[in-house]
Coordinates of N, CA, C and O in Angstrom, one line a residue:
X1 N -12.9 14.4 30.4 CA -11.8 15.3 30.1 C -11.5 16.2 31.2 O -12.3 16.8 31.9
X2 N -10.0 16.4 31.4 CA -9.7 17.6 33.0 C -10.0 19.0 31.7 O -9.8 19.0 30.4
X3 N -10.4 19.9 32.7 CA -10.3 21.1 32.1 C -8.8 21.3 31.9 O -7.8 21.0 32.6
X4 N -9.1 22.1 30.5 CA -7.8 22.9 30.2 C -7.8 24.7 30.1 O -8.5 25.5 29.6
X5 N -6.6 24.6 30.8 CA -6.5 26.3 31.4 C -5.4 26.7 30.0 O -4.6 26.2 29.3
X6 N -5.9 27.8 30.1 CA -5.6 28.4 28.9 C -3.8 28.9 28.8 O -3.1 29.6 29.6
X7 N -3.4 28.0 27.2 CA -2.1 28.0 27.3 C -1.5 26.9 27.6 O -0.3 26.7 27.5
X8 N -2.2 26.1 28.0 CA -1.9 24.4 28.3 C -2.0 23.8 27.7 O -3.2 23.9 27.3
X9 N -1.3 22.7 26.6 CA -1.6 21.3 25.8 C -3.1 21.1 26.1 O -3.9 21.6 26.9
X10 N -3.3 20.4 25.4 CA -5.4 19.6 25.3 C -4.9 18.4 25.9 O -3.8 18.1 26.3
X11 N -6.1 17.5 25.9 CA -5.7 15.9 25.5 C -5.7 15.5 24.7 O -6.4 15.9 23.8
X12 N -4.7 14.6 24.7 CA -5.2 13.5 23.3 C -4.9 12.1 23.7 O -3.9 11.7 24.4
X13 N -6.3 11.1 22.9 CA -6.3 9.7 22.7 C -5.0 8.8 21.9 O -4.9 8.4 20.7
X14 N -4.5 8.7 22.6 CA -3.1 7.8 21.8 C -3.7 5.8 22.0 O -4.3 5.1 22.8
X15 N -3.2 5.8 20.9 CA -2.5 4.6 20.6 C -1.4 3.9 20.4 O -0.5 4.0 19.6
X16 N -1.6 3.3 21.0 CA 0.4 2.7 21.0 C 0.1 0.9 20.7 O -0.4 0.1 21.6
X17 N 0.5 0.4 19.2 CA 0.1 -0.6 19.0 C 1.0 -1.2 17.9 O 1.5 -0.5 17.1
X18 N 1.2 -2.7 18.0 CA 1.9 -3.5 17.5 C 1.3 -5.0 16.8 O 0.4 -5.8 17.2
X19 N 2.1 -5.1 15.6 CA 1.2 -6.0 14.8 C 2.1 -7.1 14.3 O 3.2 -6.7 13.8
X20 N 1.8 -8.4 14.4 CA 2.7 -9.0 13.5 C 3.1 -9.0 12.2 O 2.2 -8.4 11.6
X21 N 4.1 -9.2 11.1 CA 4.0 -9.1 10.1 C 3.7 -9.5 9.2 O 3.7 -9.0 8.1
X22 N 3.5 -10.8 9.5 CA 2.5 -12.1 8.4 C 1.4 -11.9 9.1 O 1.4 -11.5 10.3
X23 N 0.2 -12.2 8.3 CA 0.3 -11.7 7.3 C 0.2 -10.2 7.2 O 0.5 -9.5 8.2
X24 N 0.0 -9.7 6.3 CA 0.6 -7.9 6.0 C -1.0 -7.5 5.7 O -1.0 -6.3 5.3
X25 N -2.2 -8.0 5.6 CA -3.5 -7.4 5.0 C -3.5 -7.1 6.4 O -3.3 -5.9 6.5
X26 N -3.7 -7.6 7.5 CA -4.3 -7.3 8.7 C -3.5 -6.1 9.4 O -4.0 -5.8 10.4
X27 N -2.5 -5.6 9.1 CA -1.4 -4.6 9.6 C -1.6 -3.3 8.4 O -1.5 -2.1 8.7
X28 N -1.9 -3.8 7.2 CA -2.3 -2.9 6.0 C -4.0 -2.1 6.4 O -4.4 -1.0 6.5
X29 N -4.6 -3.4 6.6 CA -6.1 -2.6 6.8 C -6.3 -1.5 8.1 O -7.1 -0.6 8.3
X30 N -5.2 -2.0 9.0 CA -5.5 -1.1 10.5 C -4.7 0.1 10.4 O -4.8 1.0 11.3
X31 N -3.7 0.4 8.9 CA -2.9 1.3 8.7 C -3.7 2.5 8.3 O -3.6 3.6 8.6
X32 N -4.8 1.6 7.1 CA -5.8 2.7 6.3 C -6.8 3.2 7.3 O -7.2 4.4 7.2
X33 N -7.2 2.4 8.4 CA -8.0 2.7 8.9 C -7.7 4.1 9.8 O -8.5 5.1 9.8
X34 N -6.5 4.1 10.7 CA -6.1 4.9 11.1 C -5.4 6.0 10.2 O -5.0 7.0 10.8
X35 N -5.3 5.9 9.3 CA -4.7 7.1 7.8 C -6.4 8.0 7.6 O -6.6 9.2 7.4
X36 N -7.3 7.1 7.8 CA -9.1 8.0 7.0 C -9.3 8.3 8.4 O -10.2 9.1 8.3
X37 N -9.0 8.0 10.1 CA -9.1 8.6 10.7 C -8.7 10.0 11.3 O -9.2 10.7 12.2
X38 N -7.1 10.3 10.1 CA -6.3 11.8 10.1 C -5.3 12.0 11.4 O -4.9 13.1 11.8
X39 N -5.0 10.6 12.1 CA -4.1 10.3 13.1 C -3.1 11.0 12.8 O -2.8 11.3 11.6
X40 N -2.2 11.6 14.1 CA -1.0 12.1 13.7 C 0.2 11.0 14.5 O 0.0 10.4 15.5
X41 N 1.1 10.9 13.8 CA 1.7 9.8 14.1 C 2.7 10.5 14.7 O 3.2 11.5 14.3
X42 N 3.1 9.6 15.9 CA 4.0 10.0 16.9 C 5.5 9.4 16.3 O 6.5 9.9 15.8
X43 N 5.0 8.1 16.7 CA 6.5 7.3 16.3 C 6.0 6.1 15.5 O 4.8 6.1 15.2
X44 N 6.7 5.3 15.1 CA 6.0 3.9 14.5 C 5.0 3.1 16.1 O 5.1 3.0 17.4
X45 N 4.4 2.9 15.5 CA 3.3 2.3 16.4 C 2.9 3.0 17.5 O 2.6 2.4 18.5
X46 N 2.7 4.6 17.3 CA 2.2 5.3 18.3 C 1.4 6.4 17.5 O 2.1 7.0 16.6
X47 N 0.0 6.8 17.6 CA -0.5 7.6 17.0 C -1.5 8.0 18.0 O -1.9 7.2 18.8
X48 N -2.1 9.3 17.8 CA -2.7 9.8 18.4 C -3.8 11.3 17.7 O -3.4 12.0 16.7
X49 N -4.8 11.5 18.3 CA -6.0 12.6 18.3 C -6.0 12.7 19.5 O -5.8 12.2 20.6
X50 N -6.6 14.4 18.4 CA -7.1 15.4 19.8 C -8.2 14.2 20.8 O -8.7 13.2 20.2
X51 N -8.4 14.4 21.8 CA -9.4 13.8 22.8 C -10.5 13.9 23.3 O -10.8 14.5 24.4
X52 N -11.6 13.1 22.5 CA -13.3 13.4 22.5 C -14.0 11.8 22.3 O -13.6 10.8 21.7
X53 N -15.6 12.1 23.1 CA -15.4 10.6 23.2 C -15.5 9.9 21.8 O -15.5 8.7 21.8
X54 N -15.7 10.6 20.5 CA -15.9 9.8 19.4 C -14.3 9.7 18.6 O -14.1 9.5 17.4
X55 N -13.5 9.9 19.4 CA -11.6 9.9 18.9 C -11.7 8.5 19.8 O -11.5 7.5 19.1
X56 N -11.8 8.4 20.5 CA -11.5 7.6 21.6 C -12.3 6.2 21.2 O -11.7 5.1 21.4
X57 N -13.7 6.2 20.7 CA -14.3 5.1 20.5 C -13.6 4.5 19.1 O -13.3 3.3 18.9
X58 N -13.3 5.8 18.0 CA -12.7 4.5 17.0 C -11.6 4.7 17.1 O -11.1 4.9 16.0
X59 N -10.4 4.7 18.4 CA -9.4 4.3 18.1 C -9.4 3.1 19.1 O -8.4 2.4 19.3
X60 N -10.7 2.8 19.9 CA -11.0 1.7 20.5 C -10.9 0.2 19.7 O -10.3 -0.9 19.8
X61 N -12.3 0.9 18.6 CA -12.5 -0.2 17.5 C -10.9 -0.9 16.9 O -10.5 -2.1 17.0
X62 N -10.1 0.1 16.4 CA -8.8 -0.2 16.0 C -7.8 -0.6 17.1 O -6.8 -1.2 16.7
X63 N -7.9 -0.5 18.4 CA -7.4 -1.4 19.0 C -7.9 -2.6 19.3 O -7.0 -3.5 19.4
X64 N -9.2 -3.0 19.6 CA -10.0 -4.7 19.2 C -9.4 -5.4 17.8 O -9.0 -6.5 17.6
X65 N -9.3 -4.1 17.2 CA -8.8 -5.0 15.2 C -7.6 -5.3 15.8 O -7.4 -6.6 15.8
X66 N -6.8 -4.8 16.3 CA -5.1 -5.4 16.5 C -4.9 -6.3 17.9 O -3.9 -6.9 18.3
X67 N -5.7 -6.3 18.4 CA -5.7 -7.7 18.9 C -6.3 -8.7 18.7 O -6.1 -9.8 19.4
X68 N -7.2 -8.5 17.6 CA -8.2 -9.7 17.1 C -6.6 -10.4 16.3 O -6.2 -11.5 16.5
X69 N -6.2 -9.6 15.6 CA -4.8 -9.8 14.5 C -3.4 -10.5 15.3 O -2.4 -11.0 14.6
X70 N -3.5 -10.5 16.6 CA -2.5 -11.3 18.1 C -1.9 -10.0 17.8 O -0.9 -10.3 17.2
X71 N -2.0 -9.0 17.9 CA -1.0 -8.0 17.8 C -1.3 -7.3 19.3 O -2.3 -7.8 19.8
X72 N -0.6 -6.4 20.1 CA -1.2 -5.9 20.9 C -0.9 -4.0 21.1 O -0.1 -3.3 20.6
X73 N -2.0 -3.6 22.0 CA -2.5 -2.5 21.6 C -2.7 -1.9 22.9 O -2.8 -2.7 23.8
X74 N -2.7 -0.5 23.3 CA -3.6 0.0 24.3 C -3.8 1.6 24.2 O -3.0 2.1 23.3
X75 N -4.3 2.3 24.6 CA -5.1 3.4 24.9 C -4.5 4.0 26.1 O -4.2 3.4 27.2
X76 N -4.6 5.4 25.8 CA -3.7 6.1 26.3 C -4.6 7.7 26.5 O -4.9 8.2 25.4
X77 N -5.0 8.3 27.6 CA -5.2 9.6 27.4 C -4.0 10.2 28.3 O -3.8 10.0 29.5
X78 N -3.2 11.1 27.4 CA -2.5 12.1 27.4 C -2.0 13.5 27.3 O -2.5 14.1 26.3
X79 N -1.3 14.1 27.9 CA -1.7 15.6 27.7 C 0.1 16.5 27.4 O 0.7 16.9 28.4
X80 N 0.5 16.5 26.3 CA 1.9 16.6 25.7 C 2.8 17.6 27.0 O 2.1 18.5 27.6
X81 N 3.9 17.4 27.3 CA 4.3 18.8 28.3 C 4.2 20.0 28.2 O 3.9 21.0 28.9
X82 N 4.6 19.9 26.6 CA 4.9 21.1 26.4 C 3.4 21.8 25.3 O 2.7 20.9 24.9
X83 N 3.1 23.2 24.9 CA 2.5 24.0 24.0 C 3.5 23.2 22.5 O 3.0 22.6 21.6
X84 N 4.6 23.5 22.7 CA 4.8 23.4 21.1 C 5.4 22.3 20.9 O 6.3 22.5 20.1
X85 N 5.2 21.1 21.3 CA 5.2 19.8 21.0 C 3.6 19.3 21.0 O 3.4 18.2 20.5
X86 N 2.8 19.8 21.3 CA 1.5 19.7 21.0 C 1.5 20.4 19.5 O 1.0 19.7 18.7
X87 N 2.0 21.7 19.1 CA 1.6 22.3 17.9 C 2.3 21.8 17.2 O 1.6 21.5 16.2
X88 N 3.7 21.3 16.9 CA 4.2 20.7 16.2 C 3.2 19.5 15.4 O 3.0 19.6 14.2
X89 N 2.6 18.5 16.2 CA 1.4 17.4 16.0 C 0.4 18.1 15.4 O -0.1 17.8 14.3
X90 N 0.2 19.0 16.0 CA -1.4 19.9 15.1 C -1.0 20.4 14.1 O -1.9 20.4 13.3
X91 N 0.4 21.0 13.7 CA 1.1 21.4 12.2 C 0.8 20.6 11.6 O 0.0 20.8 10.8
X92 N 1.5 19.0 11.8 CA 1.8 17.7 10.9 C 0.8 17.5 10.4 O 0.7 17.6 9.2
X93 N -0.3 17.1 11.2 CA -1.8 16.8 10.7 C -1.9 17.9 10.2 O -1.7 17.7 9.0
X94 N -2.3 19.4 10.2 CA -3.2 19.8 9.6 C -2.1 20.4 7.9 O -2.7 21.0 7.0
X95 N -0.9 20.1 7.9 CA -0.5 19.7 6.8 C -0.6 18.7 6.0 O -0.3 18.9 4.8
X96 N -0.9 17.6 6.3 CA -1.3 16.5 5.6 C -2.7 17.0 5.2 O -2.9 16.4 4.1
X97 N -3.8 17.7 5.5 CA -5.3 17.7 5.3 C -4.7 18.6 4.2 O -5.1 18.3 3.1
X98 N -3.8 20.0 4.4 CA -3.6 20.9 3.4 C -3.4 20.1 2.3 O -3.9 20.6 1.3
X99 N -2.9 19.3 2.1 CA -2.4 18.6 1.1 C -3.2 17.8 0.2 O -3.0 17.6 -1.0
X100 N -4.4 17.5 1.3 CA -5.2 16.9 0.8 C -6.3 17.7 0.1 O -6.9 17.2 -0.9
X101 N -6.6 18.8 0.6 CA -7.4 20.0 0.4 C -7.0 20.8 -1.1 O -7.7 21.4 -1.9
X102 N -5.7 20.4 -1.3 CA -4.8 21.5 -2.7 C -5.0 19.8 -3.4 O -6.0 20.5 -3.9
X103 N -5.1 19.3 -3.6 CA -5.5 18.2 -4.4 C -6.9 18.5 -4.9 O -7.1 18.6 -6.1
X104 N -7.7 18.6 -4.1 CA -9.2 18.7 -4.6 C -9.6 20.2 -5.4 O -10.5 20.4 -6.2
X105 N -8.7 21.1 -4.9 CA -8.8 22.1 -5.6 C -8.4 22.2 -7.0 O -8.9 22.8 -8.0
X106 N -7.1 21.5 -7.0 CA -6.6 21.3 -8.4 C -7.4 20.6 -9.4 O -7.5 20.7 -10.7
X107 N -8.0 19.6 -8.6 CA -9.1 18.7 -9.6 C -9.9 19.5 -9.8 O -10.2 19.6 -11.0
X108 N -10.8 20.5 -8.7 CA -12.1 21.4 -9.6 C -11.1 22.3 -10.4 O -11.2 21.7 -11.5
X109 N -10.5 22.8 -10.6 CA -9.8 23.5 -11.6 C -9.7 23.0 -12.9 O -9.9 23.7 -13.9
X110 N -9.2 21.5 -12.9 CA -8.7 21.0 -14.1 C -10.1 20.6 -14.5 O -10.1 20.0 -15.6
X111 N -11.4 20.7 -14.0 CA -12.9 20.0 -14.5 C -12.9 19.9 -16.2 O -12.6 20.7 -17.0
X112 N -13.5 18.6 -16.2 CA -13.5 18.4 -17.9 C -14.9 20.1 -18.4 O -15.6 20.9 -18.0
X113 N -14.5 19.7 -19.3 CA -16.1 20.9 -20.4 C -17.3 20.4 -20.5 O -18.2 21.1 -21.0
X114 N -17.7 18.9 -20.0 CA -18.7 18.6 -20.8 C -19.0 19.2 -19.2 O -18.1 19.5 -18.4
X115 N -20.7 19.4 -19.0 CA -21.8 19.6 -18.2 C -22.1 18.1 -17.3 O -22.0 18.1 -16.1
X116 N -22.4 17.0 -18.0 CA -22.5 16.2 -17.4 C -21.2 15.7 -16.3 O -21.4 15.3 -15.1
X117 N -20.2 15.7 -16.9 CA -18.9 15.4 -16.4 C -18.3 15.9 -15.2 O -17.8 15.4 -14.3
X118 N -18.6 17.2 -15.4 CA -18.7 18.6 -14.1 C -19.2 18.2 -13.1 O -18.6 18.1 -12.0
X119 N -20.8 17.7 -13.4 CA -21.6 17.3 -12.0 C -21.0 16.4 -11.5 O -20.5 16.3 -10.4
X120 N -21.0 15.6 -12.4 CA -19.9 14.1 -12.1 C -19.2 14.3 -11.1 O -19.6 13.8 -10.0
X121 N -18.2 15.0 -11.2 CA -16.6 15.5 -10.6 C -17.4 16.4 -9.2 O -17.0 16.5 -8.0
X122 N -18.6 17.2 -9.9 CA -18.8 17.8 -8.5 C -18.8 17.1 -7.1 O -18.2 17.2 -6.1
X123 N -20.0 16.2 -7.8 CA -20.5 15.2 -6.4 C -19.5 14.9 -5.6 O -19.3 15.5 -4.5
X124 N -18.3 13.6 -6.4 CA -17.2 12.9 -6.1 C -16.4 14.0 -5.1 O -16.0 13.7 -4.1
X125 N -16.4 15.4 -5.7 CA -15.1 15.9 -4.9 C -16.0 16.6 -3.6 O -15.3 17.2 -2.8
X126 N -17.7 16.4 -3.5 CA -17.7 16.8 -2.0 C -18.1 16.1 -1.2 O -18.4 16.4 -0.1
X127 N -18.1 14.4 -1.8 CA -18.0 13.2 -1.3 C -16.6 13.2 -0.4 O -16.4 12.7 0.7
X128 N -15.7 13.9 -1.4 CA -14.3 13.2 -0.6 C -13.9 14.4 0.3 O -13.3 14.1 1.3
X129 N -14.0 15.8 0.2 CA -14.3 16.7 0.7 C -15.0 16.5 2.1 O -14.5 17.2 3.0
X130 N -16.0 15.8 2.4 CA -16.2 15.5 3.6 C -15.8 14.6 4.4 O -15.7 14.7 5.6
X131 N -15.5 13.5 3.5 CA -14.5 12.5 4.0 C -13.2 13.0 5.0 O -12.9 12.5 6.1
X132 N -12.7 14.1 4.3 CA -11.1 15.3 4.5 C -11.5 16.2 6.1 O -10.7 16.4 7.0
X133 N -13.4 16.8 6.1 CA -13.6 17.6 6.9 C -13.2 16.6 8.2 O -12.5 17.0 9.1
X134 N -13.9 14.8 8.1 CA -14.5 14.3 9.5 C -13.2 14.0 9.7 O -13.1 14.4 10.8
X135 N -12.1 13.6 9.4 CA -10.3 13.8 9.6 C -9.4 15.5 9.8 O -8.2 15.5 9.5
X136 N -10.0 16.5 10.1 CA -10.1 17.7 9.8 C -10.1 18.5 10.8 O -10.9 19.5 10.8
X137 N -8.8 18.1 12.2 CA -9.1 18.4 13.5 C -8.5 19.9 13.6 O -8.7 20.7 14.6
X138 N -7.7 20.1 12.5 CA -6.7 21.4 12.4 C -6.6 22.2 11.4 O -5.6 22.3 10.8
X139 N -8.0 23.0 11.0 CA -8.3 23.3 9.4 C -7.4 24.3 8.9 O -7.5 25.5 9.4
X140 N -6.8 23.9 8.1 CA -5.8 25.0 7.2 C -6.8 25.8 6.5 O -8.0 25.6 6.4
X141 N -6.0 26.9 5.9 CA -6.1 27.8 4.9 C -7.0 27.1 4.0 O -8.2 27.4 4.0
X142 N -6.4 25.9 3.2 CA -6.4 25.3 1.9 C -8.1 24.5 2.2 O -8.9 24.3 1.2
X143 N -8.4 24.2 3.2 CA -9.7 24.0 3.8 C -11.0 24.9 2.8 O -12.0 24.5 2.2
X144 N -10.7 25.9 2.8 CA -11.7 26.9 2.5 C -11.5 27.3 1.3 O -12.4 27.8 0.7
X145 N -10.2 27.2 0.6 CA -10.3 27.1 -0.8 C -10.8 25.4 -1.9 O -11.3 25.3 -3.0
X146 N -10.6 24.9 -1.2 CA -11.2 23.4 -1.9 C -12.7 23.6 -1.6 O -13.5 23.4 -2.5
X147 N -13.1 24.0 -0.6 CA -14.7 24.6 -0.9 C -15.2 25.5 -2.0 O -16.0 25.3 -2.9
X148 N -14.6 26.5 -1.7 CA -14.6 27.5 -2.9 C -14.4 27.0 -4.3 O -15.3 27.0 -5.2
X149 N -13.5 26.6 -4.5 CA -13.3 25.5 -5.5 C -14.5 24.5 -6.2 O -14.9 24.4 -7.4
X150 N -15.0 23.9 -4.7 CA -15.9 22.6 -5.4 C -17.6 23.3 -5.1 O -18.6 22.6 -5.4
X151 N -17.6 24.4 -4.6 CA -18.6 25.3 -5.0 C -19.0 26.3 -5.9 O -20.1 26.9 -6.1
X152 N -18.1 26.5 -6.3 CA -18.0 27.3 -7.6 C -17.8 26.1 -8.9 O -18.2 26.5 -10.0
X153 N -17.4 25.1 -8.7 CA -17.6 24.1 -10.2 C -19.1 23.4 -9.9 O -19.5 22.5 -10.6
X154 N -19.7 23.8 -9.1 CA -21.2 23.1 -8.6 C -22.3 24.2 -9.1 O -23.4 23.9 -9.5
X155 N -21.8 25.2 -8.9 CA -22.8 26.4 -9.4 C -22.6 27.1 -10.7 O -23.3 27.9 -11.3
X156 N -21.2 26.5 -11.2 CA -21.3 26.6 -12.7 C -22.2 26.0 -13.6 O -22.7 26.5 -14.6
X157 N -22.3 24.6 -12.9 CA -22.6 23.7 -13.2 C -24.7 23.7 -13.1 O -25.5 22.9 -13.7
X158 N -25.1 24.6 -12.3 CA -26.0 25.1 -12.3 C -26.4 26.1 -13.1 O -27.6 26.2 -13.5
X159 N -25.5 26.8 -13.3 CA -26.1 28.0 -14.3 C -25.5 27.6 -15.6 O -25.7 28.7 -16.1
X160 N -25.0 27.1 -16.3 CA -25.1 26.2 -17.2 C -26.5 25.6 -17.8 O -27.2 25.7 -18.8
X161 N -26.4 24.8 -16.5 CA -28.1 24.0 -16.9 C -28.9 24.7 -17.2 O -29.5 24.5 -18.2
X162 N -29.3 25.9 -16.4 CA -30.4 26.9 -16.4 C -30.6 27.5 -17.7 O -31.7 27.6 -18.1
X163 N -29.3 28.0 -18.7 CA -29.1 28.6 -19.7 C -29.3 27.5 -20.5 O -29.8 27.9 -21.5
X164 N -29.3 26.1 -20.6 CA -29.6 25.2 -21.3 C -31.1 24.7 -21.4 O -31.6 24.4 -22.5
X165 N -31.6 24.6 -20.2 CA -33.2 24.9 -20.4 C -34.1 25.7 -20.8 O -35.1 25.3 -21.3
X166 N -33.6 27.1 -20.5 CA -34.3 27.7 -20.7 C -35.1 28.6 -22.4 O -36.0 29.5 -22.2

């Protein structure tokens, strides 16, 4: 990575890739894959992450998938001209994660009454909760309330139990 002087764009690992469209599972699976990676999408067939070597290795893997698929693919490290065409990109993404973040909060909120069900929902939502963090290059606000959220329905869910044992 070149150093970056302060006030300068970062890098980022781009992809710039194309797929045929029969069949559509092979163009579908490389879509999800790069969606659970929290890519910010440039244009159609151009996406990109901040730039590190583990951005870079699985947007490698997903360029092997699209050309295994005859589609073709390549890798790109780049560094935006400008400051706020870089933040623009860091808005996009880290609004999609907010989005994603006020979702899980609304689910610990809406938690069923039973005890068992609670834990249930706890687990699931810090299963997916970290799923959100490892795509989570630009943490919003809403970041730290879906924690709050799925830690406070986890420690209810403990002092519950405790009063039920005891």
């Amino acid at each position: 990575m070149l150093d970056q002087r302060p006030g300068t764009p970062g890098e980022w690992v781009m992809l710039s890739y194309r797929m045929p469209r029969d069949p559509s599972t092979r163009r579908i699976a490389v879509w999800r894959k790069l969606k659970a990676l929290g890519v910010g999408q440039i244009s159609d067939g151009l996406v990109a992450l901040p730039a590190d070597a583990r951005t870079r290795e699985h947007l490698e893997w997903i360029a092997e998938e699209v050309l295994e698929a005859e589609g073709s693919a390549s890798l790109w490290i780049a560094r935006p001209t400008t400051l706020a065409t870089e933040r623009a990109l860091a808005a996009s993404m880290a609004e999609a994660r907010a989005a994603e973040y006020a979702a899980l909060t609304a689910e610990a909120a809406a938690a069923p009454a039973s005890v068992t069900a609670r834990q249930s929902l706890a687990r699931r939502l810090r299963t997916e909760l970290r799923r959100i963090q490892r795509r989570d290059y630009f943490p919003p606000a809403e970041r730290e309330k879906a924690v709050s959220a799925i830690e406070s329905l986890a420690m209810l869910d403990v002092s519950r139990t405790k009063r039920v044992s005891s």
